[in-house]
Amino acid sequence: MSEVRSVPIATPATGLAEMIGAAIGAAVVVTGGIGLAIGAGTISACKEVYKRCKEGGYPIENLKMAYTPINNFDGFSQILKNNGFKINSFGHPDISIAINPLTSENLFIVNSVDGIGIISDNKDLIQSSIQSFATQELAFALEEIGFKVTIEEKGKDKVITARGTQRNYVDIKIGKGAIKAEIDTRRSKRPKCDIIQQLISQKLREPEKKKTTGLQREKRHVVNNHIHIKQKKI
């Protein structure tokens, strides 16, 4: 039968040194019952950020990191740009730095085939960025299989309501802590709810197979114009 499930979308924002150490010690970082695999490429790039910041005299003890297996780097970068950030190279193929000249906020983006690591001394910025990113990606995924999607802010949560044919409804709640998505398919009929669950799990856990092409970006732009969004900027 249809059900309510919790699917991990990110690790908690944890001290960078602690996160690197935990990732080195195990292929899967488990925090609060949430297990996500962090690949060697992500770990290596995060260590590089730590090393360069330490050498540059940056207060590394303030740096925190969260990791998400959703790895659409173009989509994540666009969210930041829409909120006033400029994306610059960090002199490493897998690392970028995003800086907001108006607010002086900044974060490092570690991009790899297995996911994205977000590093900053601003925990709230990390969490809100992942929350907006996960909401966007899941909304796109539901749109692509024919659902009409609405996004609303309810307190600190973002709630995706997706309506399909034959009275299929899906509600997905993504909290500000950006650790998991609560997927409610109780108003969907089988086998539709199984397809939805499979789609979301695939979106969260499968590496991106290739870079987004210009055609795909245009498709996403068109899709976004049909999504009714009621939300504030991150």
JSON list of C-alpha atoms in Angstrom, two decimals:
[
{"chain": "A", "resi": 1, "resn": "MET", "atom": "CA", "xyz": [0.00, 0.00, 0.00]},
{"chain": "A", "resi": 2, "resn": "SER", "atom": "CA", "xyz": [0.97, 3.63, -0.35]},
{"chain": "A", "resi": 3, "resn": "GLU", "atom": "CA", "xyz": [2.95, 5.04, 2.53]},
{"chain": "A", "resi": 4, "resn": "VAL", "atom": "CA", "xyz": [4.98, 7.81, 4.15]},
{"chain": "A", "resi": 5, "resn": "ARG", "atom": "CA", "xyz": [8.74, 7.37, 3.81]},
{"chain": "A", "resi": 6, "resn": "SER", "atom": "CA", "xyz": [11.81, 9.35, 4.83]},
{"chain": "A", "resi": 7, "resn": "VAL", "atom": "CA", "xyz": [14.57, 9.49, 2.23]},
{"chain": "A", "resi": 8, "resn": "PRO", "atom": "CA", "xyz": [17.99, 10.98, 3.07]},
{"chain": "A", "resi": 9, "resn": "ILE", "atom": "CA", "xyz": [18.89, 14.02, 0.98]},
{"chain": "A", "resi": 10, "resn": "ALA", "atom": "CA", "xyz": [21.99, 15.24, 2.83]},
{"chain": "A", "resi": 11, "resn": "THR", "atom": "CA", "xyz": [24.19, 14.79, 5.85]},
{"chain": "A", "resi": 12, "resn": "PRO", "atom": "CA", "xyz": [23.84, 17.31, 8.70]},
{"chain": "A", "resi": 13, "resn": "ALA", "atom": "CA", "xyz": [26.12, 20.38, 8.56]},
{"chain": "A", "resi": 14, "resn": "THR", "atom": "CA", "xyz": [29.08, 19.10, 10.59]},
{"chain": "A", "resi": 15, "resn": "GLY", "atom": "CA", "xyz": [32.55, 20.44, 11.36]},
{"chain": "A", "resi": 16, "resn": "LEU", "atom": "CA", "xyz": [34.67, 20.00, 8.21]},
{"chain": "A", "resi": 17, "resn": "ALA", "atom": "CA", "xyz": [37.55, 18.27, 10.01]},
{"chain": "A", "resi": 18, "resn": "GLU", "atom": "CA", "xyz": [35.12, 15.92, 11.74]},
{"chain": "A", "resi": 19, "resn": "MET", "atom": "CA", "xyz": [33.30, 15.14, 8.50]},
{"chain": "A", "resi": 20, "resn": "ILE", "atom": "CA", "xyz": [36.52, 14.41, 6.60]},
{"chain": "A", "resi": 21, "resn": "GLY", "atom": "CA", "xyz": [37.72, 12.14, 9.39]},
{"chain": "A", "resi": 22, "resn": "ALA", "atom": "CA", "xyz": [34.43, 10.26, 9.52]},
{"chain": "A", "resi": 23, "resn": "ALA", "atom": "CA", "xyz": [34.35, 9.85, 5.74]},
{"chain": "A", "resi": 24, "resn": "ILE", "atom": "CA", "xyz": [37.90, 8.51, 5.68]},
{"chain": "A", "resi": 25, "resn": "GLY", "atom": "CA", "xyz": [37.05, 6.04, 8.42]},
{"chain": "A", "resi": 26, "resn": "ALA", "atom": "CA", "xyz": [34.03, 4.62, 6.62]},
{"chain": "A", "resi": 27, "resn": "ALA", "atom": "CA", "xyz": [32.62, 4.52, 3.10]},
{"chain": "A", "resi": 28, "resn": "VAL", "atom": "CA", "xyz": [29.27, 5.57, 4.53]},
{"chain": "A", "resi": 29, "resn": "VAL", "atom": "CA", "xyz": [28.86, 8.44, 6.98]},
{"chain": "A", "resi": 30, "resn": "VAL", "atom": "CA", "xyz": [26.06, 7.68, 9.41]},
{"chain": "A", "resi": 31, "resn": "THR", "atom": "CA", "xyz": [24.64, 10.48, 11.55]},
{"chain": "A", "resi": 32, "resn": "GLY", "atom": "CA", "xyz": [21.32, 10.33, 13.35]},
{"chain": "A", "resi": 33, "resn": "GLY", "atom": "CA", "xyz": [20.34, 7.17, 11.52]},
{"chain": "A", "resi": 34, "resn": "ILE", "atom": "CA", "xyz": [21.00, 8.69, 8.10]},
{"chain": "A", "resi": 35, "resn": "GLY", "atom": "CA", "xyz": [23.56, 6.88, 5.97]},
{"chain": "A", "resi": 36, "resn": "LEU", "atom": "CA", "xyz": [24.99, 8.40, 2.79]},
{"chain": "A", "resi": 37, "resn": "ALA", "atom": "CA", "xyz": [27.98, 7.18, 0.81]},
{"chain": "A", "resi": 38, "resn": "ILE", "atom": "CA", "xyz": [30.63, 9.85, 0.26]},
{"chain": "A", "resi": 39, "resn": "GLY", "atom": "CA", "xyz": [33.05, 8.99, -2.53]},
{"chain": "A", "resi": 40, "resn": "ALA", "atom": "CA", "xyz": [36.82, 9.30, -2.51]},
{"chain": "A", "resi": 41, "resn": "GLY", "atom": "CA", "xyz": [36.74, 12.21, -4.98]},
{"chain": "A", "resi": 42, "resn": "THR", "atom": "CA", "xyz": [34.56, 14.29, -2.68]},
{"chain": "A", "resi": 43, "resn": "ILE", "atom": "CA", "xyz": [36.72, 13.47, 0.34]},
{"chain": "A", "resi": 44, "resn": "SER", "atom": "CA", "xyz": [39.91, 14.41, -1.52]},
{"chain": "A", "resi": 45, "resn": "ALA", "atom": "CA", "xyz": [38.50, 17.76, -2.68]},
{"chain": "A", "resi": 46, "resn": "CYS", "atom": "CA", "xyz": [37.22, 18.59, 0.82]},
{"chain": "A", "resi": 47, "resn": "LYS", "atom": "CA", "xyz": [40.67, 17.87, 2.21]},
{"chain": "A", "resi": 48, "resn": "GLU", "atom": "CA", "xyz": [42.08, 20.28, -0.37]},
{"chain": "A", "resi": 49, "resn": "VAL", "atom": "CA", "xyz": [39.70, 23.03, 0.79]},
{"chain": "A", "resi": 50, "resn": "TYR", "atom": "CA", "xyz": [40.71, 22.39, 4.39]},
{"chain": "A", "resi": 51, "resn": "LYS", "atom": "CA", "xyz": [44.41, 22.48, 3.51]},
{"chain": "A", "resi": 52, "resn": "ARG", "atom": "CA", "xyz": [44.24, 25.71, 1.50]},
{"chain": "A", "resi": 53, "resn": "CYS", "atom": "CA", "xyz": [42.12, 27.50, 4.08]},
{"chain": "A", "resi": 54, "resn": "LYS", "atom": "CA", "xyz": [44.52, 26.47, 6.82]},
{"chain": "A", "resi": 55, "resn": "GLU", "atom": "CA", "xyz": [47.52, 27.67, 4.82]},
{"chain": "A", "resi": 56, "resn": "GLY", "atom": "CA", "xyz": [45.73, 30.96, 4.11]},
{"chain": "A", "resi": 57, "resn": "GLY", "atom": "CA", "xyz": [45.04, 31.61, 7.77]},
{"chain": "A", "resi": 58, "resn": "TYR", "atom": "CA", "xyz": [41.28, 31.12, 7.50]},
{"chain": "A", "resi": 59, "resn": "PRO", "atom": "CA", "xyz": [39.65, 30.05, 10.80]},
{"chain": "A", "resi": 60, "resn": "ILE", "atom": "CA", "xyz": [39.15, 26.44, 9.77]},
{"chain": "A", "resi": 61, "resn": "GLU", "atom": "CA", "xyz": [37.60, 25.51, 13.12]},
{"chain": "A", "resi": 62, "resn": "ASN", "atom": "CA", "xyz": [34.49, 27.45, 11.98]},
{"chain": "A", "resi": 63, "resn": "LEU", "atom": "CA", "xyz": [34.10, 25.57, 8.70]},
{"chain": "A", "resi": 64, "resn": "LYS", "atom": "CA", "xyz": [31.19, 23.17, 8.41]},
{"chain": "A", "resi": 65, "resn": "MET", "atom": "CA", "xyz": [30.29, 20.75, 5.65]},
{"chain": "A", "resi": 66, "resn": "ALA", "atom": "CA", "xyz": [27.20, 18.94, 4.41]},
{"chain": "A", "resi": 67, "resn": "TYR", "atom": "CA", "xyz": [27.00, 16.46, 1.56]},
{"chain": "A", "resi": 68, "resn": "THR", "atom": "CA", "xyz": [24.13, 15.66, -0.79]},
{"chain": "A", "resi": 69, "resn": "PRO", "atom": "CA", "xyz": [24.06, 12.82, -3.33]},
{"chain": "A", "resi": 70, "resn": "ILE", "atom": "CA", "xyz": [22.09, 15.06, -5.73]},
{"chain": "A", "resi": 71, "resn": "ASN", "atom": "CA", "xyz": [24.81, 16.13, -8.16]},
{"chain": "A", "resi": 72, "resn": "ASN", "atom": "CA", "xyz": [23.33, 18.57, -10.65]},
{"chain": "A", "resi": 73, "resn": "PHE", "atom": "CA", "xyz": [26.09, 21.16, -10.28]},
{"chain": "A", "resi": 74, "resn": "ASP", "atom": "CA", "xyz": [24.53, 23.46, -12.89]},
{"chain": "A", "resi": 75, "resn": "GLY", "atom": "CA", "xyz": [21.23, 23.48, -11.01]},
{"chain": "A", "resi": 76, "resn": "PHE", "atom": "CA", "xyz": [22.86, 24.19, -7.65]},
{"chain": "A", "resi": 77, "resn": "SER", "atom": "CA", "xyz": [24.98, 26.97, -9.12]},
{"chain": "A", "resi": 78, "resn": "GLN", "atom": "CA", "xyz": [21.92, 28.59, -10.69]},
{"chain": "A", "resi": 79, "resn": "ILE", "atom": "CA", "xyz": [20.13, 28.69, -7.33]},
{"chain": "A", "resi": 80, "resn": "LEU", "atom": "CA", "xyz": [23.10, 30.53, -5.84]},
{"chain": "A", "resi": 81, "resn": "LYS", "atom": "CA", "xyz": [23.32, 32.94, -8.78]},
{"chain": "A", "resi": 82, "resn": "ASN", "atom": "CA", "xyz": [19.62, 33.72, -8.44]},
{"chain": "A", "resi": 83, "resn": "ASN", "atom": "CA", "xyz": [20.35, 34.76, -4.86]},
{"chain": "A", "resi": 84, "resn": "GLY", "atom": "CA", "xyz": [23.18, 37.13, -5.71]},
{"chain": "A", "resi": 85, "resn": "PHE", "atom": "CA", "xyz": [26.20, 34.81, -5.57]},
{"chain": "A", "resi": 86, "resn": "LYS", "atom": "CA", "xyz": [29.04, 34.82, -8.05]},
{"chain": "A", "resi": 87, "resn": "ILE", "atom": "CA", "xyz": [30.67, 31.46, -8.81]},
{"chain": "A", "resi": 88, "resn": "ASN", "atom": "CA", "xyz": [34.46, 31.47, -9.20]},
{"chain": "A", "resi": 89, "resn": "SER", "atom": "CA", "xyz": [37.12, 28.83, -9.73]},
{"chain": "A", "resi": 90, "resn": "PHE", "atom": "CA", "xyz": [39.17, 27.75, -6.73]},
{"chain": "A", "resi": 91, "resn": "GLY", "atom": "CA", "xyz": [42.09, 26.60, -8.87]},
{"chain": "A", "resi": 92, "resn": "HIS", "atom": "CA", "xyz": [40.99, 22.97, -8.63]},
{"chain": "A", "resi": 93, "resn": "PRO", "atom": "CA", "xyz": [38.83, 21.12, -11.21]},
{"chain": "A", "resi": 94, "resn": "ASP", "atom": "CA", "xyz": [36.33, 19.92, -8.60]},
{"chain": "A", "resi": 95, "resn": "ILE", "atom": "CA", "xyz": [36.14, 22.99, -6.34]},
{"chain": "A", "resi": 96, "resn": "SER", "atom": "CA", "xyz": [34.35, 26.31, -6.83]},
{"chain": "A", "resi": 97, "resn": "ILE", "atom": "CA", "xyz": [33.79, 29.21, -4.47]},
{"chain": "A", "resi": 98, "resn": "ALA", "atom": "CA", "xyz": [30.53, 31.16, -4.34]},
{"chain": "A", "resi": 99, "resn": "ILE", "atom": "CA", "xyz": [30.62, 34.70, -2.96]},
{"chain": "A", "resi": 100, "resn": "ASN", "atom": "CA", "xyz": [27.76, 37.13, -2.38]},
{"chain": "A", "resi": 101, "resn": "PRO", "atom": "CA", "xyz": [29.25, 40.64, -2.66]},
{"chain": "A", "resi": 102, "resn": "LEU", "atom": "CA", "xyz": [26.24, 42.24, -0.95]},
{"chain": "A", "resi": 103, "resn": "THR", "atom": "CA", "xyz": [26.07, 40.02, 2.15]},
{"chain": "A", "resi": 104, "resn": "SER", "atom": "CA", "xyz": [29.73, 38.86, 2.27]},
{"chain": "A", "resi": 105, "resn": "GLU", "atom": "CA", "xyz": [28.47, 35.27, 2.55]},
{"chain": "A", "resi": 106, "resn": "ASN", "atom": "CA", "xyz": [30.56, 32.60, 0.89]},
{"chain": "A", "resi": 107, "resn": "LEU", "atom": "CA", "xyz": [30.73, 28.87, 0.48]},
{"chain": "A", "resi": 108, "resn": "PHE", "atom": "CA", "xyz": [32.85, 26.25, -1.24]},
{"chain": "A", "resi": 109, "resn": "ILE", "atom": "CA", "xyz": [31.23, 23.81, -3.65]},
{"chain": "A", "resi": 110, "resn": "VAL", "atom": "CA", "xyz": [32.85, 20.40, -4.12]},
{"chain": "A", "resi": 111, "resn": "ASN", "atom": "CA", "xyz": [31.51, 18.73, -7.25]},
{"chain": "A", "resi": 112, "resn": "SER", "atom": "CA", "xyz": [31.99, 15.03, -7.99]},
{"chain": "A", "resi": 113, "resn": "VAL", "atom": "CA", "xyz": [30.19, 12.20, -9.78]},
{"chain": "A", "resi": 114, "resn": "ASP", "atom": "CA", "xyz": [28.82, 10.90, -6.48]},
{"chain": "A", "resi": 115, "resn": "GLY", "atom": "CA", "xyz": [27.38, 14.17, -5.17]},
{"chain": "A", "resi": 116, "resn": "ILE", "atom": "CA", "xyz": [28.07, 17.71, -3.98]},
{"chain": "A", "resi": 117, "resn": "GLY", "atom": "CA", "xyz": [29.80, 18.86, -0.80]},
{"chain": "A", "resi": 118, "resn": "ILE", "atom": "CA", "xyz": [28.95, 22.32, 0.53]},
{"chain": "A", "resi": 119, "resn": "ILE", "atom": "CA", "xyz": [31.42, 23.99, 2.90]},
{"chain": "A", "resi": 120, "resn": "SER", "atom": "CA", "xyz": [30.96, 27.27, 4.77]},
{"chain": "A", "resi": 121, "resn": "ASP", "atom": "CA", "xyz": [31.24, 28.83, 8.22]},
{"chain": "A", "resi": 122, "resn": "ASN", "atom": "CA", "xyz": [27.53, 29.70, 7.90]},
{"chain": "A", "resi": 123, "resn": "LYS", "atom": "CA", "xyz": [25.46, 26.68, 8.89]},
{"chain": "A", "resi": 124, "resn": "ASP", "atom": "CA", "xyz": [22.16, 28.36, 7.98]},
{"chain": "A", "resi": 125, "resn": "LEU", "atom": "CA", "xyz": [23.45, 29.13, 4.48]},
{"chain": "A", "resi": 126, "resn": "ILE", "atom": "CA", "xyz": [24.46, 25.50, 3.96]},
{"chain": "A", "resi": 127, "resn": "GLN", "atom": "CA", "xyz": [21.09, 24.19, 5.13]},
{"chain": "A", "resi": 128, "resn": "SER", "atom": "CA", "xyz": [18.94, 26.66, 3.20]},
{"chain": "A", "resi": 129, "resn": "SER", "atom": "CA", "xyz": [20.98, 26.08, 0.02]},
{"chain": "A", "resi": 130, "resn": "ILE", "atom": "CA", "xyz": [20.54, 22.30, 0.18]},
{"chain": "A", "resi": 131, "resn": "GLN", "atom": "CA", "xyz": [16.87, 22.66, 1.08]},
{"chain": "A", "resi": 132, "resn": "SER", "atom": "CA", "xyz": [16.22, 24.87, -1.98]},
{"chain": "A", "resi": 133, "resn": "PHE", "atom": "CA", "xyz": [18.34, 22.61, -4.20]},
{"chain": "A", "resi": 134, "resn": "ALA", "atom": "CA", "xyz": [16.60, 19.39, -3.18]},
{"chain": "A", "resi": 135, "resn": "THR", "atom": "CA", "xyz": [13.19, 21.02, -3.55]},
{"chain": "A", "resi": 136, "resn": "GLN", "atom": "CA", "xyz": [14.03, 22.20, -7.06]},
{"chain": "A", "resi": 137, "resn": "GLU", "atom": "CA", "xyz": [15.41, 18.85, -8.22]},
{"chain": "A", "resi": 138, "resn": "LEU", "atom": "CA", "xyz": [12.51, 16.78, -6.87]},
{"chain": "A", "resi": 139, "resn": "ALA", "atom": "CA", "xyz": [10.00, 19.22, -8.37]},
{"chain": "A", "resi": 140, "resn": "PHE", "atom": "CA", "xyz": [11.68, 18.90, -11.77]},
{"chain": "A", "resi": 141, "resn": "ALA", "atom": "CA", "xyz": [11.69, 15.10, -11.50]},
{"chain": "A", "resi": 142, "resn": "LEU", "atom": "CA", "xyz": [7.96, 15.01, -10.74]},
{"chain": "A", "resi": 143, "resn": "GLU", "atom": "CA", "xyz": [7.18, 17.46, -13.54]},
{"chain": "A", "resi": 144, "resn": "GLU", "atom": "CA", "xyz": [9.04, 15.24, -15.98]},
{"chain": "A", "resi": 145, "resn": "ILE", "atom": "CA", "xyz": [6.68, 12.31, -15.30]},
{"chain": "A", "resi": 146, "resn": "GLY", "atom": "CA", "xyz": [3.59, 14.45, -15.78]},
{"chain": "A", "resi": 147, "resn": "PHE", "atom": "CA", "xyz": [2.71, 15.86, -12.36]},
{"chain": "A", "resi": 148, "resn": "LYS", "atom": "CA", "xyz": [1.55, 19.44, -11.81]},
{"chain": "A", "resi": 149, "resn": "VAL", "atom": "CA", "xyz": [3.75, 20.78, -9.03]},
{"chain": "A", "resi": 150, "resn": "THR", "atom": "CA", "xyz": [3.26, 23.47, -6.40]},
{"chain": "A", "resi": 151, "resn": "ILE", "atom": "CA", "xyz": [5.91, 24.48, -3.86]},
{"chain": "A", "resi": 152, "resn": "GLU", "atom": "CA", "xyz": [4.95, 26.25, -0.64]},
{"chain": "A", "resi": 153, "resn": "GLU", "atom": "CA", "xyz": [6.76, 27.34, 2.48]},
{"chain": "A", "resi": 154, "resn": "LYS", "atom": "CA", "xyz": [5.15, 26.09, 5.68]},
{"chain": "A", "resi": 155, "resn": "GLY", "atom": "CA", "xyz": [7.15, 27.40, 8.62]},
{"chain": "A", "resi": 156, "resn": "LYS", "atom": "CA", "xyz": [10.74, 26.33, 8.06]},
{"chain": "A", "resi": 157, "resn": "ASP", "atom": "CA", "xyz": [9.70, 23.51, 5.73]},
{"chain": "A", "resi": 158, "resn": "LYS", "atom": "CA", "xyz": [9.27, 23.52, 1.98]},
{"chain": "A", "resi": 159, "resn": "VAL", "atom": "CA", "xyz": [6.39, 21.34, 0.84]},
{"chain": "A", "resi": 160, "resn": "ILE", "atom": "CA", "xyz": [6.03, 20.01, -2.70]},
{"chain": "A", "resi": 161, "resn": "THR", "atom": "CA", "xyz": [2.50, 19.05, -3.66]},
{"chain": "A", "resi": 162, "resn": "ALA", "atom": "CA", "xyz": [2.32, 17.09, -6.90]},
{"chain": "A", "resi": 163, "resn": "ARG", "atom": "CA", "xyz": [-0.99, 16.26, -8.57]},
{"chain": "A", "resi": 164, "resn": "GLY", "atom": "CA", "xyz": [-1.24, 13.64, -11.27]},
{"chain": "A", "resi": 165, "resn": "THR", "atom": "CA", "xyz": [-3.96, 11.92, -13.23]},
{"chain": "A", "resi": 166, "resn": "GLN", "atom": "CA", "xyz": [-6.39, 9.44, -11.70]},
{"chain": "A", "resi": 167, "resn": "ARG", "atom": "CA", "xyz": [-6.36, 11.37, -8.40]},
{"chain": "A", "resi": 168, "resn": "ASN", "atom": "CA", "xyz": [-2.71, 10.66, -7.66]},
{"chain": "A", "resi": 169, "resn": "TYR", "atom": "CA", "xyz": [-1.30, 13.09, -5.08]},
{"chain": "A", "resi": 170, "resn": "VAL", "atom": "CA", "xyz": [2.19, 13.25, -3.61]},
{"chain": "A", "resi": 171, "resn": "ASP", "atom": "CA", "xyz": [3.35, 15.50, -0.79]},
{"chain": "A", "resi": 172, "resn": "ILE", "atom": "CA", "xyz": [7.07, 15.88, -0.08]},
{"chain": "A", "resi": 173, "resn": "LYS", "atom": "CA", "xyz": [8.23, 17.85, 2.96]},
{"chain": "A", "resi": 174, "resn": "ILE", "atom": "CA", "xyz": [11.85, 19.03, 3.08]},
{"chain": "A", "resi": 175, "resn": "GLY", "atom": "CA", "xyz": [12.92, 20.48, 6.41]},
{"chain": "A", "resi": 176, "resn": "LYS", "atom": "CA", "xyz": [15.30, 23.36, 7.03]},
{"chain": "A", "resi": 177, "resn": "GLY", "atom": "CA", "xyz": [17.80, 20.95, 8.56]},
{"chain": "A", "resi": 178, "resn": "ALA", "atom": "CA", "xyz": [18.09, 19.44, 5.07]},
{"chain": "A", "resi": 179, "resn": "ILE", "atom": "CA", "xyz": [18.70, 15.87, 6.23]},
{"chain": "A", "resi": 180, "resn": "LYS", "atom": "CA", "xyz": [15.74, 14.01, 4.78]},
{"chain": "A", "resi": 181, "resn": "ALA", "atom": "CA", "xyz": [12.65, 14.34, 2.63]},
{"chain": "A", "resi": 182, "resn": "GLU", "atom": "CA", "xyz": [9.37, 12.96, 3.93]},
{"chain": "A", "resi": 183, "resn": "ILE", "atom": "CA", "xyz": [7.46, 11.47, 1.00]},
{"chain": "A", "resi": 184, "resn": "ASP", "atom": "CA", "xyz": [3.72, 10.90, 1.42]},
{"chain": "A", "resi": 185, "resn": "THR", "atom": "CA", "xyz": [2.17, 8.76, -1.33]},
{"chain": "A", "resi": 186, "resn": "ARG", "atom": "CA", "xyz": [-0.90, 7.66, 0.66]},
{"chain": "A", "resi": 187, "resn": "ARG", "atom": "CA", "xyz": [-3.18, 9.44, -1.82]},
{"chain": "A", "resi": 188, "resn": "SER", "atom": "CA", "xyz": [-1.58, 7.70, -4.79]},
{"chain": "A", "resi": 189, "resn": "LYS", "atom": "CA", "xyz": [-2.71, 4.38, -6.18]},
{"chain": "A", "resi": 190, "resn": "ARG", "atom": "CA", "xyz": [-0.44, 1.51, -6.96]},
{"chain": "A", "resi": 191, "resn": "PRO", "atom": "CA", "xyz": [1.51, 1.06, -9.14]},
{"chain": "A", "resi": 192, "resn": "LYS", "atom": "CA", "xyz": [1.87, 4.87, -9.43]},
{"chain": "A", "resi": 193, "resn": "CYS", "atom": "CA", "xyz": [3.16, 5.30, -5.88]},
{"chain": "A", "resi": 194, "resn": "ASP", "atom": "CA", "xyz": [5.86, 2.68, -6.53]},
{"chain": "A", "resi": 195, "resn": "ILE", "atom": "CA", "xyz": [6.99, 4.56, -9.64]},
{"chain": "A", "resi": 196, "resn": "ILE", "atom": "CA", "xyz": [7.17, 7.79, -7.63]},
{"chain": "A", "resi": 197, "resn": "GLN", "atom": "CA", "xyz": [9.19, 6.19, -4.84]},
{"chain": "A", "resi": 198, "resn": "GLN", "atom": "CA", "xyz": [11.58, 4.66, -7.36]},
{"chain": "A", "resi": 199, "resn": "LEU", "atom": "CA", "xyz": [11.99, 7.96, -9.21]},
{"chain": "A", "resi": 200, "resn": "ILE", "atom": "CA", "xyz": [12.85, 9.91, -6.07]},
{"chain": "A", "resi": 201, "resn": "SER", "atom": "CA", "xyz": [15.29, 7.29, -4.81]},
{"chain": "A", "resi": 202, "resn": "GLN", "atom": "CA", "xyz": [16.98, 7.27, -8.20]},
{"chain": "A", "resi": 203, "resn": "LYS", "atom": "CA", "xyz": [17.18, 11.06, -8.25]},
{"chain": "A", "resi": 204, "resn": "LEU", "atom": "CA", "xyz": [18.81, 11.15, -4.84]},
{"chain": "A", "resi": 205, "resn": "ARG", "atom": "CA", "xyz": [21.20, 8.25, -5.17]},
{"chain": "A", "resi": 206, "resn": "GLU", "atom": "CA", "xyz": [22.29, 7.77, -8.78]},
{"chain": "A", "resi": 207, "resn": "PRO", "atom": "CA", "xyz": [25.29, 9.73, -10.09]},
{"chain": "A", "resi": 208, "resn": "GLU", "atom": "CA", "xyz": [24.63, 12.08, -12.97]},
{"chain": "A", "resi": 209, "resn": "LYS", "atom": "CA", "xyz": [25.66, 10.17, -16.09]},
{"chain": "A", "resi": 210, "resn": "LYS", "atom": "CA", "xyz": [26.65, 13.19, -18.16]},
{"chain": "A", "resi": 211, "resn": "LYS", "atom": "CA", "xyz": [26.90, 16.95, -18.11]},
{"chain": "A", "resi": 212, "resn": "THR", "atom": "CA", "xyz": [23.71, 18.90, -18.69]},
{"chain": "A", "resi": 213, "resn": "THR", "atom": "CA", "xyz": [23.48, 19.85, -22.36]},
{"chain": "A", "resi": 214, "resn": "GLY", "atom": "CA", "xyz": [22.13, 23.13, -23.68]},
{"chain": "A", "resi": 215, "resn": "LEU", "atom": "CA", "xyz": [18.96, 21.34, -24.79]},
{"chain": "A", "resi": 216, "resn": "GLN", "atom": "CA", "xyz": [18.42, 19.87, -21.33]},
{"chain": "A", "resi": 217, "resn": "ARG", "atom": "CA", "xyz": [18.96, 23.26, -19.71]},
{"chain": "A", "resi": 218, "resn": "GLU", "atom": "CA", "xyz": [16.38, 24.80, -22.05]},
{"chain": "A", "resi": 219, "resn": "LYS", "atom": "CA", "xyz": [13.94, 22.01, -21.17]},
{"chain": "A", "resi": 220, "resn": "ARG", "atom": "CA", "xyz": [14.42, 22.72, -17.49]},
{"chain": "A", "resi": 221, "resn": "HIS", "atom": "CA", "xyz": [13.83, 26.42, -18.09]},
{"chain": "A", "resi": 222, "resn": "VAL", "atom": "CA", "xyz": [10.53, 25.62, -19.78]},
{"chain": "A", "resi": 223, "resn": "VAL", "atom": "CA", "xyz": [9.54, 23.17, -17.06]},
{"chain": "A", "resi": 224, "resn": "ASN", "atom": "CA", "xyz": [10.28, 25.75, -14.36]},
{"chain": "A", "resi": 225, "resn": "ASN", "atom": "CA", "xyz": [7.88, 28.19, -16.00]},
{"chain": "A", "resi": 226, "resn": "HIS", "atom": "CA", "xyz": [5.06, 25.73, -15.39]},
{"chain": "A", "resi": 227, "resn": "ILE", "atom": "CA", "xyz": [5.84, 25.14, -11.71]},
{"chain": "A", "resi": 228, "resn": "HIS", "atom": "CA", "xyz": [3.81, 27.33, -9.34]},
{"chain": "A", "resi": 229, "resn": "ILE", "atom": "CA", "xyz": [6.25, 28.37, -6.64]},
{"chain": "A", "resi": 230, "resn": "LYS", "atom": "CA", "xyz": [5.36, 30.17, -3.40]},
{"chain": "A", "resi": 231, "resn": "GLN", "atom": "CA", "xyz": [8.68, 30.56, -1.64]},
{"chain": "A", "resi": 232, "resn": "LYS", "atom": "CA", "xyz": [11.23, 33.06, -0.50]},
{"chain": "A", "resi": 233, "resn": "LYS", "atom": "CA", "xyz": [14.83, 33.19, -1.66]},
{"chain": "A", "resi": 234, "resn": "ILE", "atom": "CA", "xyz": [17.31, 31.20, 0.39]}
]
